[in-house]
Amino acid sequence: MKVLFLDAPYTGTVELCPETLQYFQEKNIKTVALYASVQFCNNLERVKQQLQERNITIVSSQAKRTDVPQQILGCDNYHNSLNLSAEQLQQIDAFLYIGDGKFHPLALAYGQKDAKLFKEIICNDSIGKRFFIITKKDIQDTLNRQRGTLLKFLSAKNIGVIITIKPGQEHLQPSLALEKKYSDKKFYYFIDNTISFDQLENFPFVDVWVNTACPRIGLDDQEQFRKGVLNLNEALGAEELLQRL
């Protein structure tokens, strides 16, 4: 079946709500990194105007997998996903996310999971007319579970590697690097179009799972894996990551 994906831009007013502006003033925020989900990227002029009126400097970029500047995807959850330099990251006081829900801004939090200085994410929901803050506390439980799975992975013998055939998410060849790095482990590859968590219980010999599909599966869906799950990047750098968490 052929599939056509189209952007669906939000046609309403996109602006910072009074609570967001008040928070900027209370925290004396001078520089923000501005990002939005695709529905709002075409309509950020009013937001930029409000920031400029308050002498707030805007830093932004075009993330690796996106089509336009300032767009963010839920899978942009690694420290280099945004294409921001170390100098830019040091310069900002906070991230500013325009959009509804927590899925996309949580990517900005996960991308800082091993950062020495975590920058909070200020979320402005132009549909619900509200604002909320995401801090490292919001992902701490996930990071704690990840640490436990990292330890389990390093001592495990039988590893199940999840491969999807979805375009843009298929990483069979990169996953073969696991065998080269961990020659003492046995790797089993499970290939499908859609990942069904309930089917994983049919393979009790697997000690730990490695996810190579959407990286949010290895973060948000950890509770779906009774044996534990890591993303491919984390598995390949398990020892180094443990030292930073």
Coordinates of N, CA and C in Angstrom, one line a residue:
M1 N 0.8 -1.2 0.0 CA 0.0 0.0 0.0 C 0.9 1.2 0.0
K2 N 0.6 2.2 -0.9 CA 1.4 3.4 -0.9 C 0.8 4.4 0.1
V3 N 1.7 5.1 0.8 CA 1.2 6.0 1.8 C 1.8 7.4 1.6
L4 N 0.9 8.4 1.7 CA 1.3 9.8 1.5 C 1.2 10.5 2.8
F5 N 2.3 11.1 3.3 CA 2.3 11.8 4.5 C 2.3 13.3 4.2
L6 N 1.3 14.0 4.8 CA 1.2 15.5 4.6 C 1.3 16.2 6.0
D7 N 1.9 17.4 6.0 CA 1.9 18.2 7.2 C 0.5 18.8 7.4
A8 N 0.1 18.9 8.6 CA -1.2 19.5 8.9 C -1.0 20.7 9.8
P9 N -0.7 21.9 9.2 CA -0.4 23.0 10.0 C -1.6 23.6 10.8
Y10 N -1.3 24.0 12.0 CA -2.4 24.6 12.9 C -2.7 26.0 12.3
T11 N -4.0 26.2 12.2 CA -4.5 27.5 11.6 C -4.9 28.5 12.6
G12 N -4.9 28.2 13.9 CA -5.2 29.2 14.9 C -4.1 30.1 15.3
T13 N -4.3 30.9 16.2 CA -3.3 31.8 16.7 C -2.2 31.1 17.6
V14 N -1.0 31.3 17.2 CA 0.1 30.7 18.0 C 0.8 31.8 18.7
E15 N 0.7 31.9 20.0 CA 1.4 32.9 20.8 C 1.7 32.4 22.2
L16 N 2.6 33.1 22.9 CA 2.9 32.8 24.3 C 1.8 33.2 25.2
C17 N 1.4 32.3 26.1 CA 0.3 32.7 27.0 C 0.9 33.5 28.2
P18 N 0.0 34.3 28.9 CA 0.5 35.2 30.0 C 1.4 34.4 31.0
E19 N 1.0 33.2 31.3 CA 1.8 32.4 32.3 C 3.2 32.2 31.8
T20 N 3.4 31.9 30.6 CA 4.7 31.7 30.0 C 5.5 33.0 30.1
L21 N 4.9 34.1 29.7 CA 5.6 35.4 29.8 C 6.0 35.7 31.2
Q22 N 5.1 35.5 32.1 CA 5.4 35.7 33.5 C 6.5 34.9 34.0
Y23 N 6.6 33.6 33.6 CA 7.7 32.7 34.0 C 9.0 33.2 33.5
F24 N 9.1 33.7 32.3 CA 10.3 34.3 31.7 C 10.8 35.4 32.6
Q25 N 9.8 36.3 33.0 CA 10.2 37.4 33.9 C 10.7 37.0 35.3
E26 N 10.0 36.1 35.9 CA 10.3 35.6 37.2 C 11.7 35.0 37.2
K27 N 12.0 34.2 36.2 CA 13.3 33.5 36.2 C 14.4 34.3 35.5
N28 N 14.1 35.5 35.0 CA 15.0 36.3 34.4 C 15.7 35.6 33.2
I29 N 14.9 35.0 32.4 CA 15.4 34.2 31.3 C 15.8 35.2 30.1
K30 N 17.0 35.1 29.6 CA 17.5 36.0 28.6 C 17.7 35.3 27.2
T31 N 17.9 34.0 27.2 CA 18.2 33.3 25.9 C 17.4 31.9 26.0
V32 N 16.7 31.7 24.9 CA 16.0 30.4 24.8 C 16.3 29.7 23.5
A33 N 16.3 28.4 23.5 CA 16.4 27.6 22.2 C 14.9 27.2 21.9
L34 N 14.5 27.7 20.7 CA 13.1 27.6 20.3 C 12.9 26.4 19.4
Y35 N 11.9 25.6 19.7 CA 11.5 24.4 18.9 C 10.0 24.2 19.0
A36 N 9.5 23.5 18.0 CA 8.0 23.3 17.9 C 7.8 22.0 17.1
S37 N 6.6 21.4 17.3 CA 6.2 20.3 16.5 C 5.8 20.8 15.2
V38 N 5.7 20.0 14.2 CA 5.6 20.4 12.8 C 4.3 21.2 12.5
Q39 N 3.2 21.0 13.3 CA 2.0 21.7 13.2 C 2.1 23.2 13.4
F40 N 3.1 23.6 14.1 CA 3.3 25.0 14.5 C 4.5 25.7 13.9
C41 N 5.3 25.0 13.2 CA 6.5 25.6 12.7 C 6.3 26.7 11.7
N42 N 5.2 26.7 11.0 CA 4.9 27.6 10.0 C 4.3 28.9 10.6
N43 N 4.1 29.0 11.9 CA 3.4 30.1 12.4 C 4.0 30.5 13.8
L44 N 5.3 30.8 13.8 CA 6.0 31.2 15.0 C 6.3 32.7 15.0
E45 N 5.9 33.4 14.1 CA 6.3 34.8 14.0 C 5.8 35.6 15.2
R46 N 4.6 35.4 15.7 CA 4.1 36.1 16.9 C 4.9 35.7 18.1
V47 N 5.2 34.5 18.2 CA 6.1 34.0 19.4 C 7.4 34.7 19.3
K48 N 8.0 34.8 18.2 CA 9.3 35.4 18.1 C 9.2 36.9 18.4
Q49 N 8.1 37.5 18.0 CA 7.9 39.0 18.2 C 7.8 39.2 19.7
Q50 N 7.0 38.3 20.4 CA 6.9 38.5 21.9 C 8.2 38.3 22.6
L51 N 9.0 37.4 22.1 CA 10.3 37.2 22.8 C 11.2 38.4 22.5
Q52 N 11.2 38.9 21.3 CA 12.1 40.1 21.0 C 11.6 41.3 21.7
E53 N 10.3 41.5 21.9 CA 9.8 42.6 22.7 C 10.3 42.6 24.1
R54 N 10.7 41.5 24.6 CA 11.2 41.3 26.0 C 12.7 41.1 26.0
N55 N 13.4 41.4 24.9 CA 14.8 41.3 24.7 C 15.3 39.9 25.1
I56 N 14.6 38.9 24.7 CA 15.0 37.5 24.9 C 15.6 37.0 23.6
T57 N 16.8 36.6 23.6 CA 17.5 36.1 22.5 C 17.1 34.7 22.1
I58 N 16.9 34.5 20.8 CA 16.4 33.2 20.3 C 17.5 32.4 19.6
V59 N 17.8 31.2 20.1 CA 18.7 30.3 19.5 C 17.9 29.1 18.9
S60 N 18.3 28.7 17.8 CA 17.6 27.5 17.2 C 18.4 26.9 16.1
S61 N 17.9 25.8 15.5 CA 18.6 25.1 14.5 C 17.7 24.2 13.8
Q62 N 18.2 23.4 12.8 CA 17.3 22.4 12.2 C 17.8 21.0 12.6
A63 N 17.0 20.3 13.3 CA 17.4 19.0 13.8 C 17.7 18.0 12.6
K64 N 18.4 17.0 12.9 CA 18.9 16.1 11.8 C 17.8 15.5 10.9
R65 N 16.7 15.1 11.5 CA 15.7 14.4 10.7 C 14.5 15.2 10.3
T66 N 14.6 16.5 10.5 CA 13.5 17.4 10.2 C 13.6 18.1 8.8
D67 N 12.4 18.6 8.4 CA 12.4 19.3 7.1 C 12.6 20.8 7.2
V68 N 12.3 21.4 8.3 CA 12.4 22.9 8.4 C 13.1 23.2 9.7
P69 N 13.7 24.4 9.8 CA 14.3 24.9 11.1 C 13.3 24.9 12.2
Q70 N 13.7 24.7 13.4 CA 12.9 24.8 14.6 C 11.9 23.6 14.8
Q71 N 11.8 22.7 13.8 CA 11.0 21.6 14.0 C 11.7 20.5 14.9
I72 N 10.9 19.8 15.7 CA 11.5 18.8 16.5 C 10.6 17.5 16.4
L73 N 11.3 16.4 16.3 CA 10.6 15.1 16.3 C 10.7 14.4 17.6
G74 N 9.9 13.5 17.9 CA 10.0 12.7 19.2 C 11.2 11.9 19.3
C75 N 11.8 11.5 18.1 CA 13.0 10.7 18.1 C 14.3 11.5 18.2
D76 N 14.2 12.9 18.3 CA 15.3 13.7 18.5 C 15.8 13.8 19.9
N77 N 16.1 12.6 20.5 CA 16.3 12.5 21.9 C 17.8 12.1 22.3
Y78 N 18.7 12.5 21.4 CA 20.1 12.3 21.7 C 20.8 13.7 21.7
H79 N 21.9 13.8 22.4 CA 22.5 15.1 22.7 C 22.9 15.8 21.4
N80 N 23.1 15.1 20.3 CA 23.5 15.8 19.1 C 22.4 15.8 18.0
S81 N 21.2 15.5 18.4 CA 20.1 15.4 17.5 C 19.7 16.8 16.9
L82 N 19.9 17.8 17.7 CA 19.4 19.1 17.3 C 20.4 19.9 16.5
N83 N 21.6 19.4 16.3 CA 22.6 20.2 15.6 C 22.9 21.5 16.3
L84 N 22.9 21.6 17.6 CA 23.3 22.7 18.3 C 24.7 22.5 18.8
S85 N 25.5 23.6 18.7 CA 26.9 23.5 19.1 C 27.0 23.5 20.7
A86 N 28.1 23.1 21.2 CA 28.3 23.1 22.6 C 28.2 24.6 23.2
E87 N 28.7 25.5 22.4 CA 28.6 26.9 22.8 C 27.2 27.4 22.8
Q88 N 26.4 27.0 21.9 CA 25.0 27.4 21.9 C 24.2 26.8 23.1
L89 N 24.5 25.5 23.4 CA 23.9 24.9 24.5 C 24.2 25.6 25.8
Q90 N 25.5 26.0 25.9 CA 25.9 26.7 27.1 C 25.3 28.0 27.2
Q91 N 25.0 28.7 26.1 CA 24.5 30.0 26.1 C 23.0 30.1 26.6
I92 N 22.2 29.1 26.3 CA 20.8 29.2 26.5 C 20.5 29.0 28.0
D93 N 19.4 29.7 28.4 CA 18.9 29.5 29.8 C 17.9 28.4 29.9
A94 N 17.2 28.2 28.8 CA 16.1 27.1 28.8 C 15.7 26.8 27.4
F95 N 15.0 25.7 27.2 CA 14.4 25.4 25.9 C 13.0 25.9 26.0
L96 N 12.5 26.4 24.8 CA 11.1 26.8 24.7 C 10.4 25.9 23.6
Y97 N 9.4 25.2 24.0 CA 8.7 24.3 23.1 C 7.3 24.8 22.8
I98 N 6.9 24.9 21.6 CA 5.6 25.4 21.2 C 4.8 24.1 20.6
G99 N 3.8 23.8 21.3 CA 3.0 22.6 20.9 C 2.2 22.1 22.0
D100 N 1.4 21.1 21.7 CA 0.6 20.5 22.8 C 1.1 19.1 23.1
G101 N 0.9 18.6 24.3 CA 1.3 17.3 24.8 C 2.8 17.3 25.2
K102 N 3.2 16.2 25.8 CA 4.6 16.1 26.3 C 5.5 15.2 25.5
F103 N 5.0 14.5 24.5 CA 5.8 13.6 23.7 C 7.0 14.3 23.1
H104 N 6.8 15.4 22.4 CA 7.9 16.0 21.7 C 8.9 16.7 22.7
P105 N 8.4 17.5 23.6 CA 9.3 18.2 24.5 C 10.1 17.2 25.4
L106 N 9.6 16.0 25.7 CA 10.3 15.0 26.4 C 11.6 14.6 25.7
A107 N 11.5 14.7 24.4 CA 12.8 14.4 23.6 C 13.9 15.4 24.0
L108 N 13.5 16.6 24.2 CA 14.5 17.6 24.6 C 15.1 17.3 26.0
A109 N 14.3 16.6 26.9 CA 14.8 16.2 28.2 C 15.7 15.0 28.0
Y110 N 15.3 14.0 27.3 CA 16.1 12.8 27.1 C 17.4 13.1 26.4
G111 N 17.4 14.1 25.5 CA 18.6 14.5 24.9 C 19.7 15.1 25.8
Q112 N 19.2 15.4 27.1 CA 20.1 16.0 28.1 C 20.4 15.0 29.2
K113 N 20.1 13.8 29.0 CA 20.1 12.8 30.1 C 21.5 12.6 30.8
D114 N 22.5 12.9 30.0 CA 23.9 12.8 30.6 C 24.6 14.1 30.6
A115 N 23.8 15.2 30.5 CA 24.4 16.5 30.5 C 24.7 16.9 32.0
K116 N 25.8 17.6 32.2 CA 26.2 18.1 33.5 C 25.2 19.2 34.0
L117 N 24.8 20.0 33.1 CA 23.9 21.1 33.5 C 22.6 21.0 32.6
F118 N 21.5 20.5 33.3 CA 20.3 20.3 32.6 C 19.5 21.6 32.4
K119 N 19.1 21.9 31.2 CA 18.3 23.1 30.9 C 16.8 22.7 30.8
E120 N 16.0 23.3 31.7 CA 14.6 22.9 31.7 C 13.9 23.3 30.4
I121 N 12.8 22.6 30.2 CA 12.0 22.9 28.9 C 10.7 23.6 29.3
I122 N 10.5 24.8 28.8 CA 9.3 25.6 29.0 C 8.4 25.2 27.9
C123 N 7.2 24.7 28.2 CA 6.3 24.2 27.2 C 5.1 25.2 27.1
N124 N 4.8 25.7 25.9 CA 3.7 26.6 25.7 C 2.7 26.0 24.8
D125 N 1.5 25.6 25.3 CA 0.5 25.0 24.5 C -0.5 26.0 24.0
S126 N -0.4 26.3 22.7 CA -1.2 27.4 22.1 C -2.6 26.9 21.9
I127 N -2.9 25.7 21.9 CA -4.3 25.2 21.8 C -5.0 25.2 23.1
G128 N -4.3 24.6 24.2 CA -4.9 24.6 25.5 C -4.7 25.9 26.3
K129 N -4.0 26.9 25.7 CA -3.7 28.1 26.3 C -3.1 27.9 27.7
R130 N -2.1 27.1 27.8 CA -1.4 26.9 29.1 C 0.1 26.7 28.9
F131 N 0.8 26.6 30.0 CA 2.2 26.4 30.0 C 2.6 25.4 31.1
F132 N 3.6 24.6 30.9 CA 4.1 23.7 31.9 C 5.6 23.5 31.7
I133 N 6.3 23.0 32.7 CA 7.7 22.9 32.7 C 8.1 21.4 32.8
I134 N 9.1 21.0 32.0 CA 9.7 19.7 32.1 C 11.1 19.8 32.6
T135 N 11.4 19.1 33.7 CA 12.7 19.1 34.3 C 13.3 17.7 34.3
K136 N 14.5 17.5 34.8 CA 15.1 16.2 34.8 C 14.3 15.2 35.7
K137 N 13.6 15.8 36.7 CA 12.8 14.9 37.6 C 11.8 14.1 36.8
D138 N 11.3 14.7 35.7 CA 10.3 14.0 34.9 C 10.8 12.8 34.2
I139 N 12.1 12.7 34.0 CA 12.6 11.5 33.3 C 13.5 10.7 34.2
Q140 N 13.6 11.0 35.5 CA 14.5 10.3 36.4 C 14.1 8.9 36.6
D141 N 12.8 8.5 36.7 CA 12.5 7.1 36.9 C 12.9 6.3 35.6
T142 N 12.7 6.9 34.5 CA 13.2 6.2 33.2 C 14.7 6.0 33.2
L143 N 15.4 7.0 33.7 CA 16.9 6.9 33.7 C 17.3 5.8 34.7
N144 N 16.6 5.7 35.9 CA 16.9 4.7 36.9 C 16.7 3.3 36.3
R145 N 15.6 3.1 35.6 CA 15.3 1.8 35.0 C 16.4 1.5 33.9
Q146 N 16.8 2.5 33.2 CA 17.8 2.3 32.1 C 19.1 1.9 32.7
R147 N 19.5 2.4 33.9 CA 20.7 2.0 34.5 C 20.7 0.6 34.9
G148 N 19.5 0.1 35.4 CA 19.4 -1.2 35.8 C 19.5 -2.2 34.6
T149 N 18.9 -1.8 33.5 CA 18.9 -2.6 32.3 C 20.3 -2.6 31.7
L150 N 21.1 -1.5 31.8 CA 22.5 -1.5 31.3 C 23.3 -2.5 32.1
L151 N 23.1 -2.6 33.4 CA 23.9 -3.6 34.2 C 23.5 -5.0 33.8
K152 N 22.2 -5.2 33.6 CA 21.7 -6.5 33.2 C 22.2 -6.9 31.8
F153 N 22.2 -6.0 30.9 CA 22.7 -6.2 29.5 C 24.2 -6.7 29.5
L154 N 25.0 -6.0 30.3 CA 26.4 -6.4 30.3 C 26.7 -7.8 30.8
S155 N 25.8 -8.3 31.7 CA 26.0 -9.6 32.2 C 25.2 -10.7 31.5
A156 N 24.3 -10.3 30.6 CA 23.4 -11.2 29.9 C 24.2 -12.0 28.8
K157 N 23.6 -13.2 28.5 CA 24.2 -14.0 27.5 C 23.4 -14.1 26.2
N158 N 22.1 -14.0 26.3 CA 21.2 -14.1 25.2 C 20.4 -12.8 25.0
I159 N 20.7 -12.2 23.9 CA 20.1 -10.8 23.6 C 19.1 -10.9 22.4
G160 N 17.9 -10.4 22.6 CA 17.0 -10.3 21.5 C 17.1 -8.9 20.9
V161 N 17.3 -8.8 19.6 CA 17.4 -7.6 18.9 C 16.2 -7.4 18.0
I162 N 15.5 -6.3 18.3 CA 14.2 -6.0 17.6 C 14.5 -5.1 16.4
I163 N 14.1 -5.6 15.2 CA 14.3 -4.9 13.9 C 12.9 -4.7 13.3
T164 N 12.7 -3.4 12.9 CA 11.5 -3.1 12.1 C 11.8 -2.9 10.7
I165 N 10.9 -3.2 9.8 CA 11.1 -3.0 8.3 C 10.5 -1.7 7.9
K166 N 10.0 -0.8 8.8 CA 9.4 0.4 8.5 C 10.5 1.4 7.9
P167 N 10.3 2.0 6.8 CA 11.3 3.0 6.2 C 11.6 4.1 7.2
G168 N 12.9 4.3 7.3 CA 13.4 5.3 8.2 C 13.7 4.8 9.6
Q169 N 13.2 3.6 9.9 CA 13.5 3.0 11.2 C 14.2 1.7 11.2
E170 N 14.5 1.2 10.0 CA 15.1 -0.1 9.8 C 16.6 0.0 10.0
H171 N 17.2 -0.7 11.0 CA 18.6 -0.6 11.3 C 19.2 -1.9 11.5
L172 N 19.0 -2.8 10.6 CA 19.5 -4.2 10.7 C 21.1 -4.1 10.6
Q173 N 21.6 -3.5 9.6 CA 23.1 -3.5 9.4 C 23.8 -2.8 10.6
P174 N 23.3 -1.7 11.1 CA 24.0 -1.1 12.2 C 24.0 -2.0 13.5
S175 N 22.9 -2.8 13.6 CA 22.8 -3.7 14.8 C 23.8 -4.8 14.8
L176 N 24.3 -5.1 13.6 CA 25.3 -6.2 13.5 C 26.6 -5.9 14.3
A177 N 26.8 -4.6 14.5 CA 28.0 -4.2 15.3 C 28.0 -4.7 16.7
L178 N 26.8 -5.1 17.2 CA 26.7 -5.7 18.5 C 27.5 -7.0 18.6
E179 N 27.4 -7.8 17.6 CA 28.2 -9.1 17.6 C 29.7 -8.9 17.6
K180 N 30.1 -7.8 17.0 CA 31.6 -7.5 17.0 C 32.1 -7.0 18.3
K181 N 31.2 -6.2 19.0 CA 31.7 -5.7 20.2 C 31.5 -6.6 21.4
Y182 N 30.4 -7.5 21.3 CA 30.2 -8.4 22.4 C 30.2 -9.8 21.9
S183 N 31.4 -10.3 21.7 CA 31.6 -11.6 21.1 C 31.2 -12.8 22.1
D184 N 31.0 -12.4 23.4 CA 30.7 -13.4 24.4 C 29.2 -13.6 24.5
K185 N 28.4 -12.8 23.8 CA 26.9 -12.9 23.8 C 26.4 -13.5 22.6
K186 N 25.2 -14.1 22.7 CA 24.4 -14.6 21.6 C 23.3 -13.7 21.2
F187 N 23.2 -13.3 19.9 CA 22.2 -12.3 19.5 C 21.2 -13.0 18.6
Y188 N 19.9 -12.8 18.9 CA 18.8 -13.3 18.1 C 18.1 -12.1 17.5
Y189 N 17.8 -12.1 16.2 CA 17.2 -11.0 15.5 C 15.7 -11.3 15.2
F190 N 14.9 -10.3 15.7 CA 13.4 -10.5 15.5 C 13.0 -9.4 14.5
I191 N 12.5 -9.7 13.3 CA 12.2 -8.7 12.3 C 10.7 -8.7 12.0
D192 N 10.1 -7.6 12.1 CA 8.7 -7.4 11.8 C 8.4 -6.0 11.4
N193 N 7.2 -5.8 10.9 CA 6.8 -4.4 10.5 C 6.3 -3.6 11.7
T194 N 5.5 -4.3 12.6 CA 5.0 -3.7 13.8 C 5.5 -4.4 15.0
I195 N 5.9 -3.7 16.0 CA 6.4 -4.3 17.2 C 5.2 -4.6 18.1
S196 N 5.0 -5.9 18.4 CA 3.9 -6.3 19.4 C 4.6 -6.7 20.7
F197 N 4.4 -5.9 21.7 CA 5.0 -6.2 23.0 C 4.6 -7.5 23.6
D198 N 3.3 -7.9 23.4 CA 2.8 -9.1 24.0 C 3.4 -10.3 23.4
Q199 N 4.0 -10.2 22.2 CA 4.6 -11.4 21.5 C 6.0 -11.7 22.1
L200 N 6.6 -10.7 22.8 CA 7.9 -10.9 23.3 C 8.0 -12.0 24.3
E201 N 6.9 -12.2 25.0 CA 6.9 -13.3 26.1 C 7.0 -14.7 25.5
N202 N 6.9 -14.8 24.2 CA 7.0 -16.1 23.6 C 8.5 -16.6 23.5
F203 N 9.4 -15.7 23.9 CA 10.8 -16.1 23.7 C 11.5 -15.9 25.1
P204 N 11.2 -16.8 26.0 CA 11.7 -16.7 27.4 C 13.2 -16.9 27.5
F205 N 13.9 -17.4 26.5 CA 15.3 -17.6 26.6 C 16.1 -16.2 26.4
V206 N 15.4 -15.2 26.0 CA 16.0 -13.9 25.8 C 16.2 -13.2 27.2
D207 N 17.4 -12.8 27.5 CA 17.7 -12.2 28.8 C 17.4 -10.7 28.8
V208 N 17.7 -10.0 27.7 CA 17.5 -8.6 27.6 C 17.2 -8.3 26.1
W209 N 16.4 -7.2 25.9 CA 16.1 -6.8 24.5 C 16.8 -5.6 24.1
V210 N 17.2 -5.5 22.8 CA 17.8 -4.3 22.3 C 16.9 -3.8 21.2
N211 N 16.5 -2.6 21.3 CA 15.5 -2.0 20.3 C 16.3 -1.2 19.3
T212 N 16.0 -1.4 18.0 CA 16.7 -0.6 16.9 C 15.7 0.2 16.1
A213 N 14.4 0.2 16.5 CA 13.4 1.0 15.9 C 13.3 2.4 16.5
C214 N 12.2 3.0 16.6 CA 12.1 4.3 17.2 C 12.7 4.3 18.5
P215 N 13.7 5.2 18.8 CA 14.4 5.2 20.0 C 13.5 5.5 21.3
R216 N 12.3 6.1 21.1 CA 11.5 6.3 22.2 C 10.9 5.0 22.8
I217 N 11.0 3.9 22.0 CA 10.5 2.6 22.5 C 11.4 2.2 23.7
G218 N 12.7 2.4 23.5 CA 13.7 2.1 24.6 C 13.6 3.0 25.8
L219 N 12.8 4.0 25.7 CA 12.7 5.0 26.9 C 11.3 4.9 27.4
D220 N 10.3 5.3 26.6 CA 8.9 5.4 27.1 C 8.3 4.1 27.4
D221 N 8.7 3.1 26.7 CA 8.0 1.8 26.8 C 8.8 0.7 27.6
Q222 N 9.6 1.2 28.5 CA 10.4 0.2 29.2 C 9.6 -0.7 30.0
E223 N 8.4 -0.3 30.6 CA 7.6 -1.1 31.4 C 6.9 -2.2 30.6
Q224 N 6.9 -2.1 29.2 CA 6.3 -3.1 28.4 C 7.3 -4.3 28.2
F225 N 8.5 -4.2 28.7 CA 9.5 -5.2 28.5 C 9.9 -5.8 29.9
R226 N 9.4 -7.0 30.2 CA 9.6 -7.6 31.5 C 11.1 -7.9 31.7
K227 N 11.8 -8.2 30.6 CA 13.2 -8.5 30.7 C 14.1 -7.3 30.6
G228 N 13.5 -6.1 30.3 CA 14.3 -4.9 30.1 C 14.6 -4.6 28.6
V229 N 14.8 -3.4 28.3 CA 15.1 -3.0 26.9 C 16.1 -1.8 26.9
L230 N 17.0 -1.8 25.9 CA 17.9 -0.7 25.6 C 17.8 -0.4 24.2
N231 N 18.0 0.9 23.9 CA 18.2 1.3 22.4 C 19.6 0.8 22.0
L232 N 19.7 0.7 20.7 CA 20.9 0.3 20.1 C 22.1 1.1 20.5
N233 N 22.0 2.4 20.4 CA 23.1 3.3 20.8 C 23.5 3.1 22.3
E234 N 22.5 2.9 23.2 CA 22.9 2.7 24.6 C 23.6 1.3 24.7
A235 N 23.1 0.3 24.0 CA 23.8 -1.0 24.1 C 25.2 -1.0 23.6
L236 N 25.5 -0.3 22.5 CA 26.8 -0.2 22.0 C 27.8 0.6 22.9
G237 N 27.2 1.5 23.6 CA 28.1 2.3 24.5 C 27.7 2.1 26.0
A238 N 27.3 0.9 26.4 CA 26.8 0.6 27.7 C 27.7 1.0 28.8
E239 N 29.0 0.6 28.7 CA 29.9 0.8 29.8 C 30.2 2.3 30.0
E240 N 30.3 3.0 28.9 CA 30.5 4.5 28.9 C 29.3 5.2 29.5
L241 N 28.1 4.8 29.1 CA 26.9 5.4 29.5 C 26.7 5.2 31.0
L242 N 27.0 4.0 31.5 CA 26.9 3.8 32.9 C 27.7 4.7 33.8
Q243 N 28.8 5.1 33.3 CA 29.7 6.1 34.0 C 29.1 7.5 34.1
R244 N 28.2 7.8 33.2 CA 27.6 9.1 33.1 C 26.3 9.2 33.8
L245 N 25.5 8.1 33.9 CA 24.2 8.2 34.5 C 24.3 8.3 36.0

